[in-house]
Amino acid sequence: MKMGVLSNRICREDLKPGDHIYSWRYAYIYAHHGIYIGEGKVIHFTQSQGGREIGTGTVLDRVIFSSLSSEASNCAACGDQSGRCSVISSCLDCFLADGELYLFQYAVSPALFLAKPRGGTCTIAASDPTSEVLDRASFLLHNGFGVYHLFKNNCEDFAIYCKTGLLVITRISVGRSGQATSLLAGASAIVSSPLRYLTTSFSGLAAVGYGMYCFSRLVSDIGVRRDVEKVAVEMLVSASAGCQET
């Protein structure tokens, strides 16, 4: 394994069932997340073609989908999944989509969390036992994970829920995703921080902005925030079905 502050890369041989894995897409613009269940299979939440997640939940999907080739739906191991979305099971190759393999870290220290400049790679929250992780992933594979949303219900949210059982209970807040909170933290640091008026130098503005970015990331982490609670997977699916009916 090549684990450390700068990289969470892992070899396939080191994977264990229940691992939360991810792979960067489009020159590290965003990462796709899933739960490895063993025997070369991954359960993941996706807006997909052929099991290769490329959806952002925005109008950009139209451009991305239109440029995707048909090769993704011809995997011999996965079969034709071109018409499927929501929670699916794919082979590791389809999940990675020619990208590198990374392991999401749990129960990291606040110091290590802040040392990683990019969100969506680790959390202070602890993982539940492997059996619980696999049970949640399997249950959601057959029952779904609600409607995909870029900021509130994405692939990273799915994987974190499988690992922890934690659910954000406030509707006005961003979800569990570290990628989404990092994006919002960056925007907040630039636009809304009153501390930016305390200095006019570039280095001073950069230091203030980065400090606000780190603070926002930390308080938004699923292991720190107060607006989360443990929710049984059966209750989650029941609530999601009720919301879709209304």
PDB file of C-alpha atoms in Angstrom:
ATOM      1  CA  MET A   1       0.000   0.000   0.000  1.00  0.00           C
ATOM      2  CA  LYS A   2       1.016   3.591  -0.615  1.00  0.00           C
ATOM      3  CA  MET A   3      -0.921   5.167   2.213  1.00  0.00           C
ATOM      4  CA  GLY A   4       0.088   8.486   3.691  1.00  0.00           C
ATOM      5  CA  VAL A   5      -0.683  12.169   3.892  1.00  0.00           C
ATOM      6  CA  LEU A   6      -0.340  12.759   0.161  1.00  0.00           C
ATOM      7  CA  SER A   7      -1.879   9.557  -1.193  1.00  0.00           C
ATOM      8  CA  ASN A   8      -4.334   6.826  -0.199  1.00  0.00           C
ATOM      9  CA  ARG A   9      -3.417   4.519  -3.073  1.00  0.00           C
ATOM     10  CA  ILE A  10      -3.815   0.807  -2.434  1.00  0.00           C
ATOM     11  CA  CYS A  11      -3.052  -2.349  -4.380  1.00  0.00           C
ATOM     12  CA  ARG A  12      -5.879  -4.681  -5.360  1.00  0.00           C
ATOM     13  CA  GLU A  13      -4.235  -7.497  -3.430  1.00  0.00           C
ATOM     14  CA  ASP A  14      -4.593  -5.496  -0.204  1.00  0.00           C
ATOM     15  CA  LEU A  15      -8.347  -4.939  -0.530  1.00  0.00           C
ATOM     16  CA  LYS A  16     -10.646  -6.448   2.084  1.00  0.00           C
ATOM     17  CA  PRO A  17     -14.441  -6.862   1.991  1.00  0.00           C
ATOM     18  CA  GLY A  18     -16.082  -3.818   3.515  1.00  0.00           C
ATOM     19  CA  ASP A  19     -13.392  -1.378   2.363  1.00  0.00           C
ATOM     20  CA  HIS A  20     -14.562   2.040   1.197  1.00  0.00           C
ATOM     21  CA  ILE A  21     -12.688   2.669  -2.041  1.00  0.00           C
ATOM     22  CA  TYR A  22     -12.637   5.457  -4.593  1.00  0.00           C
ATOM     23  CA  SER A  23     -11.098   6.452  -7.899  1.00  0.00           C
ATOM     24  CA  TRP A  24     -10.479   9.920  -9.301  1.00  0.00           C
ATOM     25  CA  ARG A  25     -12.219  10.988 -12.502  1.00  0.00           C
ATOM     26  CA  TYR A  26     -11.423  13.543 -15.178  1.00  0.00           C
ATOM     27  CA  ALA A  27      -7.951  14.717 -14.100  1.00  0.00           C
ATOM     28  CA  TYR A  28      -8.803  14.632 -10.368  1.00  0.00           C
ATOM     29  CA  ILE A  29     -11.862  16.873 -10.735  1.00  0.00           C
ATOM     30  CA  TYR A  30     -13.930  14.505  -8.582  1.00  0.00           C
ATOM     31  CA  ALA A  31     -13.824  10.942  -7.260  1.00  0.00           C
ATOM     32  CA  HIS A  32     -16.262   8.060  -7.474  1.00  0.00           C
ATOM     33  CA  HIS A  33     -16.790   6.018  -4.274  1.00  0.00           C
ATOM     34  CA  GLY A  34     -18.048   2.538  -3.478  1.00  0.00           C
ATOM     35  CA  ILE A  35     -17.909  -0.414  -1.087  1.00  0.00           C
ATOM     36  CA  TYR A  36     -15.722  -3.380  -1.996  1.00  0.00           C
ATOM     37  CA  ILE A  37     -17.592  -6.618  -1.169  1.00  0.00           C
ATOM     38  CA  GLY A  38     -14.971  -9.166  -2.202  1.00  0.00           C
ATOM     39  CA  GLU A  39     -14.369 -11.386  -5.238  1.00  0.00           C
ATOM     40  CA  GLY A  40     -13.593  -8.362  -7.380  1.00  0.00           C
ATOM     41  CA  LYS A  41     -17.024  -6.748  -6.892  1.00  0.00           C
ATOM     42  CA  VAL A  42     -17.994  -3.229  -5.796  1.00  0.00           C
ATOM     43  CA  ILE A  43     -21.397  -1.892  -4.739  1.00  0.00           C
ATOM     44  CA  HIS A  44     -21.798   1.791  -5.546  1.00  0.00           C
ATOM     45  CA  PHE A  45     -24.382   4.534  -5.988  1.00  0.00           C
ATOM     46  CA  THR A  46     -24.363   5.984  -9.453  1.00  0.00           C
ATOM     47  CA  GLN A  47     -25.868   7.772 -12.373  1.00  0.00           C
ATOM     48  CA  SER A  48     -24.221   5.426 -14.765  1.00  0.00           C
ATOM     49  CA  GLN A  49     -23.785   3.789 -18.104  1.00  0.00           C
ATOM     50  CA  GLY A  50     -22.389   0.295 -17.875  1.00  0.00           C
ATOM     51  CA  GLY A  51     -21.571   0.658 -14.181  1.00  0.00           C
ATOM     52  CA  ARG A  52     -19.115   3.521 -14.748  1.00  0.00           C
ATOM     53  CA  GLU A  53     -20.240   6.488 -12.708  1.00  0.00           C
ATOM     54  CA  ILE A  54     -20.003   9.739 -14.598  1.00  0.00           C
ATOM     55  CA  GLY A  55     -23.009  11.674 -13.334  1.00  0.00           C
ATOM     56  CA  THR A  56     -22.710  14.930 -11.414  1.00  0.00           C
ATOM     57  CA  GLY A  57     -26.418  15.456 -10.808  1.00  0.00           C
ATOM     58  CA  THR A  58     -26.293  18.696 -12.810  1.00  0.00           C
ATOM     59  CA  VAL A  59     -26.844  19.848 -16.390  1.00  0.00           C
ATOM     60  CA  LEU A  60     -23.226  18.865 -17.069  1.00  0.00           C
ATOM     61  CA  ASP A  61     -24.422  15.267 -17.246  1.00  0.00           C
ATOM     62  CA  ARG A  62     -25.925  15.910 -20.687  1.00  0.00           C
ATOM     63  CA  VAL A  63     -22.532  16.878 -22.069  1.00  0.00           C
ATOM     64  CA  ILE A  64     -20.696  14.021 -20.357  1.00  0.00           C
ATOM     65  CA  PHE A  65     -23.243  11.337 -21.304  1.00  0.00           C
ATOM     66  CA  SER A  66     -23.267  12.447 -24.930  1.00  0.00           C
ATOM     67  CA  SER A  67     -19.495  12.057 -25.173  1.00  0.00           C
ATOM     68  CA  LEU A  68     -19.312   8.606 -23.550  1.00  0.00           C
ATOM     69  CA  SER A  69     -18.629   5.621 -25.794  1.00  0.00           C
ATOM     70  CA  SER A  70     -20.664   2.421 -25.689  1.00  0.00           C
ATOM     71  CA  GLU A  71     -17.738   0.334 -24.429  1.00  0.00           C
ATOM     72  CA  ALA A  72     -18.798   0.743 -20.786  1.00  0.00           C
ATOM     73  CA  SER A  73     -21.897  -1.419 -21.304  1.00  0.00           C
ATOM     74  CA  ASN A  74     -20.058  -4.389 -22.852  1.00  0.00           C
ATOM     75  CA  CYS A  75     -18.261  -5.784 -19.804  1.00  0.00           C
ATOM     76  CA  ALA A  76     -18.398  -9.579 -19.784  1.00  0.00           C
ATOM     77  CA  ALA A  77     -18.320  -9.739 -15.969  1.00  0.00           C
ATOM     78  CA  CYS A  78     -21.034  -7.141 -15.339  1.00  0.00           C
ATOM     79  CA  GLY A  79     -23.269  -7.677 -18.360  1.00  0.00           C
ATOM     80  CA  ASP A  80     -25.290  -4.871 -19.864  1.00  0.00           C
ATOM     81  CA  GLN A  81     -25.934  -2.279 -17.161  1.00  0.00           C
ATOM     82  CA  SER A  82     -26.479   0.638 -19.538  1.00  0.00           C
ATOM     83  CA  GLY A  83     -30.082   1.040 -18.458  1.00  0.00           C
ATOM     84  CA  ARG A  84     -29.388   0.847 -14.726  1.00  0.00           C
ATOM     85  CA  CYS A  85     -28.775   3.598 -12.204  1.00  0.00           C
ATOM     86  CA  SER A  86     -29.052   4.052  -8.442  1.00  0.00           C
ATOM     87  CA  VAL A  87     -27.197   1.333  -6.450  1.00  0.00           C
ATOM     88  CA  ILE A  88     -25.468  -1.281  -8.607  1.00  0.00           C
ATOM     89  CA  SER A  89     -22.858  -3.999  -8.319  1.00  0.00           C
ATOM     90  CA  SER A  90     -19.935  -3.819 -10.741  1.00  0.00           C
ATOM     91  CA  CYS A  91     -16.604  -5.502 -11.239  1.00  0.00           C
ATOM     92  CA  LEU A  92     -13.605  -3.581  -9.960  1.00  0.00           C
ATOM     93  CA  ASP A  93     -12.446  -2.741 -13.501  1.00  0.00           C
ATOM     94  CA  CYS A  94     -15.752  -1.086 -14.399  1.00  0.00           C
ATOM     95  CA  PHE A  95     -15.795   0.779 -11.108  1.00  0.00           C
ATOM     96  CA  LEU A  96     -12.284   2.142 -11.639  1.00  0.00           C
ATOM     97  CA  ALA A  97     -12.945   3.063 -15.289  1.00  0.00           C
ATOM     98  CA  ASP A  98      -9.186   2.952 -16.014  1.00  0.00           C
ATOM     99  CA  GLY A  99      -8.416   5.035 -12.911  1.00  0.00           C
ATOM    100  CA  GLU A 100      -6.217   4.292  -9.910  1.00  0.00           C
ATOM    101  CA  LEU A 101      -7.494   2.585  -6.754  1.00  0.00           C
ATOM    102  CA  TYR A 102      -7.613   4.469  -3.444  1.00  0.00           C
ATOM    103  CA  LEU A 103      -8.734   3.536   0.088  1.00  0.00           C
ATOM    104  CA  PHE A 104     -10.890   5.964   2.077  1.00  0.00           C
ATOM    105  CA  GLN A 105      -9.611   6.235   5.660  1.00  0.00           C
ATOM    106  CA  TYR A 106     -11.723   6.197   8.831  1.00  0.00           C
ATOM    107  CA  ALA A 107     -11.011   7.236  12.430  1.00  0.00           C
ATOM    108  CA  VAL A 108      -8.179   9.552  11.400  1.00  0.00           C
ATOM    109  CA  SER A 109      -6.906  12.186  13.817  1.00  0.00           C
ATOM    110  CA  PRO A 110      -7.939  15.835  13.343  1.00  0.00           C
ATOM    111  CA  ALA A 111      -4.294  16.606  12.511  1.00  0.00           C
ATOM    112  CA  LEU A 112      -4.186  14.045   9.690  1.00  0.00           C
ATOM    113  CA  PHE A 113      -7.616  15.133   8.473  1.00  0.00           C
ATOM    114  CA  LEU A 114      -6.445  18.736   8.128  1.00  0.00           C
ATOM    115  CA  ALA A 115      -3.110  17.676   6.634  1.00  0.00           C
ATOM    116  CA  LYS A 116      -4.961  16.298   3.625  1.00  0.00           C
ATOM    117  CA  PRO A 117      -5.824  19.365   1.541  1.00  0.00           C
ATOM    118  CA  ARG A 118      -8.456  17.587  -0.564  1.00  0.00           C
ATOM    119  CA  GLY A 119     -11.772  16.469   0.866  1.00  0.00           C
ATOM    120  CA  GLY A 120     -13.352  13.111   0.136  1.00  0.00           C
ATOM    121  CA  THR A 121     -10.369  11.005   1.200  1.00  0.00           C
ATOM    122  CA  CYS A 122     -10.853  10.427   4.950  1.00  0.00           C
ATOM    123  CA  THR A 123     -13.036  11.150   7.969  1.00  0.00           C
ATOM    124  CA  ILE A 124     -12.695  11.435  11.713  1.00  0.00           C
ATOM    125  CA  ALA A 125     -15.697   9.123  12.110  1.00  0.00           C
ATOM    126  CA  ALA A 126     -15.056   5.475  12.926  1.00  0.00           C
ATOM    127  CA  SER A 127     -16.231   2.615  10.733  1.00  0.00           C
ATOM    128  CA  ASP A 128     -18.690   0.012  11.939  1.00  0.00           C
ATOM    129  CA  PRO A 129     -17.774  -3.715  11.853  1.00  0.00           C
ATOM    130  CA  THR A 130     -17.359  -5.254   8.400  1.00  0.00           C
ATOM    131  CA  SER A 131     -20.485  -7.401   8.719  1.00  0.00           C
ATOM    132  CA  GLU A 132     -22.658  -4.312   9.280  1.00  0.00           C
ATOM    133  CA  VAL A 133     -21.030  -2.489   6.370  1.00  0.00           C
ATOM    134  CA  LEU A 134     -21.691  -5.367   3.975  1.00  0.00           C
ATOM    135  CA  ASP A 135     -25.252  -5.833   5.238  1.00  0.00           C
ATOM    136  CA  ARG A 136     -26.066  -2.161   4.556  1.00  0.00           C
ATOM    137  CA  ALA A 137     -24.486  -2.247   1.114  1.00  0.00           C
ATOM    138  CA  SER A 138     -26.352  -5.436   0.173  1.00  0.00           C
ATOM    139  CA  PHE A 139     -29.675  -4.115   1.468  1.00  0.00           C
ATOM    140  CA  LEU A 140     -29.290  -0.852  -0.467  1.00  0.00           C
ATOM    141  CA  LEU A 141     -28.295  -2.760  -3.602  1.00  0.00           C
ATOM    142  CA  HIS A 142     -31.770  -4.302  -3.632  1.00  0.00           C
ATOM    143  CA  ASN A 143     -33.715  -1.319  -2.259  1.00  0.00           C
ATOM    144  CA  GLY A 144     -31.951   1.798  -3.536  1.00  0.00           C
ATOM    145  CA  PHE A 145     -30.489   4.879  -1.854  1.00  0.00           C
ATOM    146  CA  GLY A 146     -32.957   7.545  -2.902  1.00  0.00           C
ATOM    147  CA  VAL A 147     -32.449  10.173  -5.589  1.00  0.00           C
ATOM    148  CA  TYR A 148     -28.921  11.145  -6.607  1.00  0.00           C
ATOM    149  CA  HIS A 149     -27.967  14.710  -5.626  1.00  0.00           C
ATOM    150  CA  LEU A 150     -24.540  16.245  -6.171  1.00  0.00           C
ATOM    151  CA  PHE A 151     -24.367  17.926  -2.757  1.00  0.00           C
ATOM    152  CA  LYS A 152     -26.749  15.966  -0.531  1.00  0.00           C
ATOM    153  CA  ASN A 153     -26.887  12.366  -1.731  1.00  0.00           C
ATOM    154  CA  ASN A 154     -24.005  11.210  -3.883  1.00  0.00           C
ATOM    155  CA  CYS A 155     -21.712   8.195  -4.196  1.00  0.00           C
ATOM    156  CA  GLU A 156     -19.509   9.264  -1.290  1.00  0.00           C
ATOM    157  CA  ASP A 157     -22.583   9.792   0.911  1.00  0.00           C
ATOM    158  CA  PHE A 158     -23.633   6.231   0.058  1.00  0.00           C
ATOM    159  CA  ALA A 159     -20.261   4.712   0.955  1.00  0.00           C
ATOM    160  CA  ILE A 160     -19.961   6.701   4.204  1.00  0.00           C
ATOM    161  CA  TYR A 161     -23.450   5.642   5.244  1.00  0.00           C
ATOM    162  CA  CYS A 162     -22.615   1.992   4.563  1.00  0.00           C
ATOM    163  CA  LYS A 163     -19.494   2.317   6.707  1.00  0.00           C
ATOM    164  CA  THR A 164     -20.967   4.296   9.610  1.00  0.00           C
ATOM    165  CA  GLY A 165     -24.767   4.188   9.496  1.00  0.00           C
ATOM    166  CA  LEU A 166     -24.716   7.945  10.096  1.00  0.00           C
ATOM    167  CA  LEU A 167     -27.279  10.159   8.392  1.00  0.00           C
ATOM    168  CA  VAL A 168     -27.565  13.936   8.235  1.00  0.00           C
ATOM    169  CA  ILE A 169     -30.939  14.803   9.763  1.00  0.00           C
ATOM    170  CA  THR A 170     -31.214  18.479   8.729  1.00  0.00           C
ATOM    171  CA  ARG A 171     -32.660  19.181   5.287  1.00  0.00           C
ATOM    172  CA  ILE A 172     -30.876  22.516   4.758  1.00  0.00           C
ATOM    173  CA  SER A 173     -27.400  21.089   5.202  1.00  0.00           C
ATOM    174  CA  VAL A 174     -24.996  19.496   2.762  1.00  0.00           C
ATOM    175  CA  GLY A 175     -24.710  15.701   2.976  1.00  0.00           C
ATOM    176  CA  ARG A 176     -21.900  13.535   4.360  1.00  0.00           C
ATOM    177  CA  SER A 177     -19.654  13.909   1.309  1.00  0.00           C
ATOM    178  CA  GLY A 178     -16.203  15.360   1.959  1.00  0.00           C
ATOM    179  CA  GLN A 179     -15.944  16.413  -1.681  1.00  0.00           C
ATOM    180  CA  ALA A 180     -19.120  18.485  -1.472  1.00  0.00           C
ATOM    181  CA  THR A 181     -18.171  20.088   1.833  1.00  0.00           C
ATOM    182  CA  SER A 182     -14.710  20.935   0.497  1.00  0.00           C
ATOM    183  CA  LEU A 183     -16.238  22.683  -2.490  1.00  0.00           C
ATOM    184  CA  LEU A 184     -18.583  24.698  -0.309  1.00  0.00           C
ATOM    185  CA  ALA A 185     -15.833  25.386   2.213  1.00  0.00           C
ATOM    186  CA  GLY A 186     -13.623  26.787  -0.520  1.00  0.00           C
ATOM    187  CA  ALA A 187     -16.390  29.042  -1.803  1.00  0.00           C
ATOM    188  CA  SER A 188     -17.192  30.195   1.716  1.00  0.00           C
ATOM    189  CA  ALA A 189     -13.546  30.985   2.472  1.00  0.00           C
ATOM    190  CA  ILE A 190     -13.316  33.189  -0.607  1.00  0.00           C
ATOM    191  CA  VAL A 191     -16.666  34.939  -0.486  1.00  0.00           C
ATOM    192  CA  SER A 192     -18.027  35.149   3.020  1.00  0.00           C
ATOM    193  CA  SER A 193     -15.142  35.395   5.472  1.00  0.00           C
ATOM    194  CA  PRO A 194     -15.061  38.799   7.236  1.00  0.00           C
ATOM    195  CA  LEU A 195     -11.451  38.083   8.197  1.00  0.00           C
ATOM    196  CA  ARG A 196     -10.359  38.812   4.637  1.00  0.00           C
ATOM    197  CA  TYR A 197     -10.642  42.526   5.436  1.00  0.00           C
ATOM    198  CA  LEU A 198      -7.907  42.272   8.069  1.00  0.00           C
ATOM    199  CA  THR A 199      -5.163  42.028   5.460  1.00  0.00           C
ATOM    200  CA  THR A 200      -4.601  43.256   1.931  1.00  0.00           C
ATOM    201  CA  SER A 201      -1.478  41.290   1.017  1.00  0.00           C
ATOM    202  CA  PHE A 202      -1.783  38.233  -1.204  1.00  0.00           C
ATOM    203  CA  SER A 203       0.015  36.004   1.295  1.00  0.00           C
ATOM    204  CA  GLY A 204      -2.199  37.248   4.109  1.00  0.00           C
ATOM    205  CA  LEU A 205      -5.379  36.667   2.113  1.00  0.00           C
ATOM    206  CA  ALA A 206      -4.142  33.195   1.166  1.00  0.00           C
ATOM    207  CA  ALA A 207      -3.409  32.319   4.802  1.00  0.00           C
ATOM    208  CA  VAL A 208      -6.779  33.597   6.004  1.00  0.00           C
ATOM    209  CA  GLY A 209      -8.616  31.841   3.186  1.00  0.00           C
ATOM    210  CA  TYR A 210      -6.873  28.521   3.770  1.00  0.00           C
ATOM    211  CA  GLY A 211      -7.508  28.765   7.505  1.00  0.00           C
ATOM    212  CA  MET A 212     -11.221  29.302   6.903  1.00  0.00           C
ATOM    213  CA  TYR A 213     -11.232  26.458   4.371  1.00  0.00           C
ATOM    214  CA  CYS A 214      -9.661  24.038   6.873  1.00  0.00           C
ATOM    215  CA  PHE A 215     -12.011  25.101   9.669  1.00  0.00           C
ATOM    216  CA  SER A 216     -15.080  24.698   7.448  1.00  0.00           C
ATOM    217  CA  ARG A 217     -13.931  21.241   6.336  1.00  0.00           C
ATOM    218  CA  LEU A 218     -13.327  20.125   9.914  1.00  0.00           C
ATOM    219  CA  VAL A 219     -16.668  21.229  11.352  1.00  0.00           C
ATOM    220  CA  SER A 220     -18.482  19.723   8.347  1.00  0.00           C
ATOM    221  CA  ASP A 221     -16.912  16.275   8.741  1.00  0.00           C
ATOM    222  CA  ILE A 222     -19.377  13.507   9.546  1.00  0.00           C
ATOM    223  CA  GLY A 223     -17.343  12.589  12.625  1.00  0.00           C
ATOM    224  CA  VAL A 224     -17.573  16.105  14.096  1.00  0.00           C
ATOM    225  CA  ARG A 225     -20.888  17.651  13.095  1.00  0.00           C
ATOM    226  CA  ARG A 226     -23.848  17.508  15.458  1.00  0.00           C
ATOM    227  CA  ASP A 227     -26.699  17.171  12.940  1.00  0.00           C
ATOM    228  CA  VAL A 228     -26.169  13.437  12.344  1.00  0.00           C
ATOM    229  CA  GLU A 229     -27.580  10.332  13.937  1.00  0.00           C
ATOM    230  CA  LYS A 230     -27.413   6.566  13.522  1.00  0.00           C
ATOM    231  CA  VAL A 231     -30.243   5.376  11.272  1.00  0.00           C
ATOM    232  CA  ALA A 232     -31.073   1.742  10.546  1.00  0.00           C
ATOM    233  CA  VAL A 233     -30.917   0.928   6.861  1.00  0.00           C
ATOM    234  CA  GLU A 234     -34.519  -0.303   6.834  1.00  0.00           C
ATOM    235  CA  MET A 235     -35.708   3.038   8.225  1.00  0.00           C
ATOM    236  CA  LEU A 236     -33.609   4.929   5.684  1.00  0.00           C
ATOM    237  CA  VAL A 237     -35.144   3.071   2.744  1.00  0.00           C
ATOM    238  CA  SER A 238     -38.650   3.455   4.162  1.00  0.00           C
ATOM    239  CA  ALA A 239     -38.176   7.204   4.621  1.00  0.00           C
ATOM    240  CA  SER A 240     -36.711   7.582   1.126  1.00  0.00           C
ATOM    241  CA  ALA A 241     -39.670   5.754  -0.404  1.00  0.00           C
ATOM    242  CA  GLY A 242     -42.084   7.997   1.491  1.00  0.00           C
ATOM    243  CA  CYS A 243     -40.344  11.154   0.268  1.00  0.00           C
ATOM    244  CA  GLN A 244     -40.452   9.971  -3.355  1.00  0.00           C
ATOM    245  CA  GLU A 245     -44.185   9.228  -3.122  1.00  0.00           C
ATOM    246  CA  THR A 246     -44.898  12.732  -1.882  1.00  0.00           C
TER     247      THR A 246
END
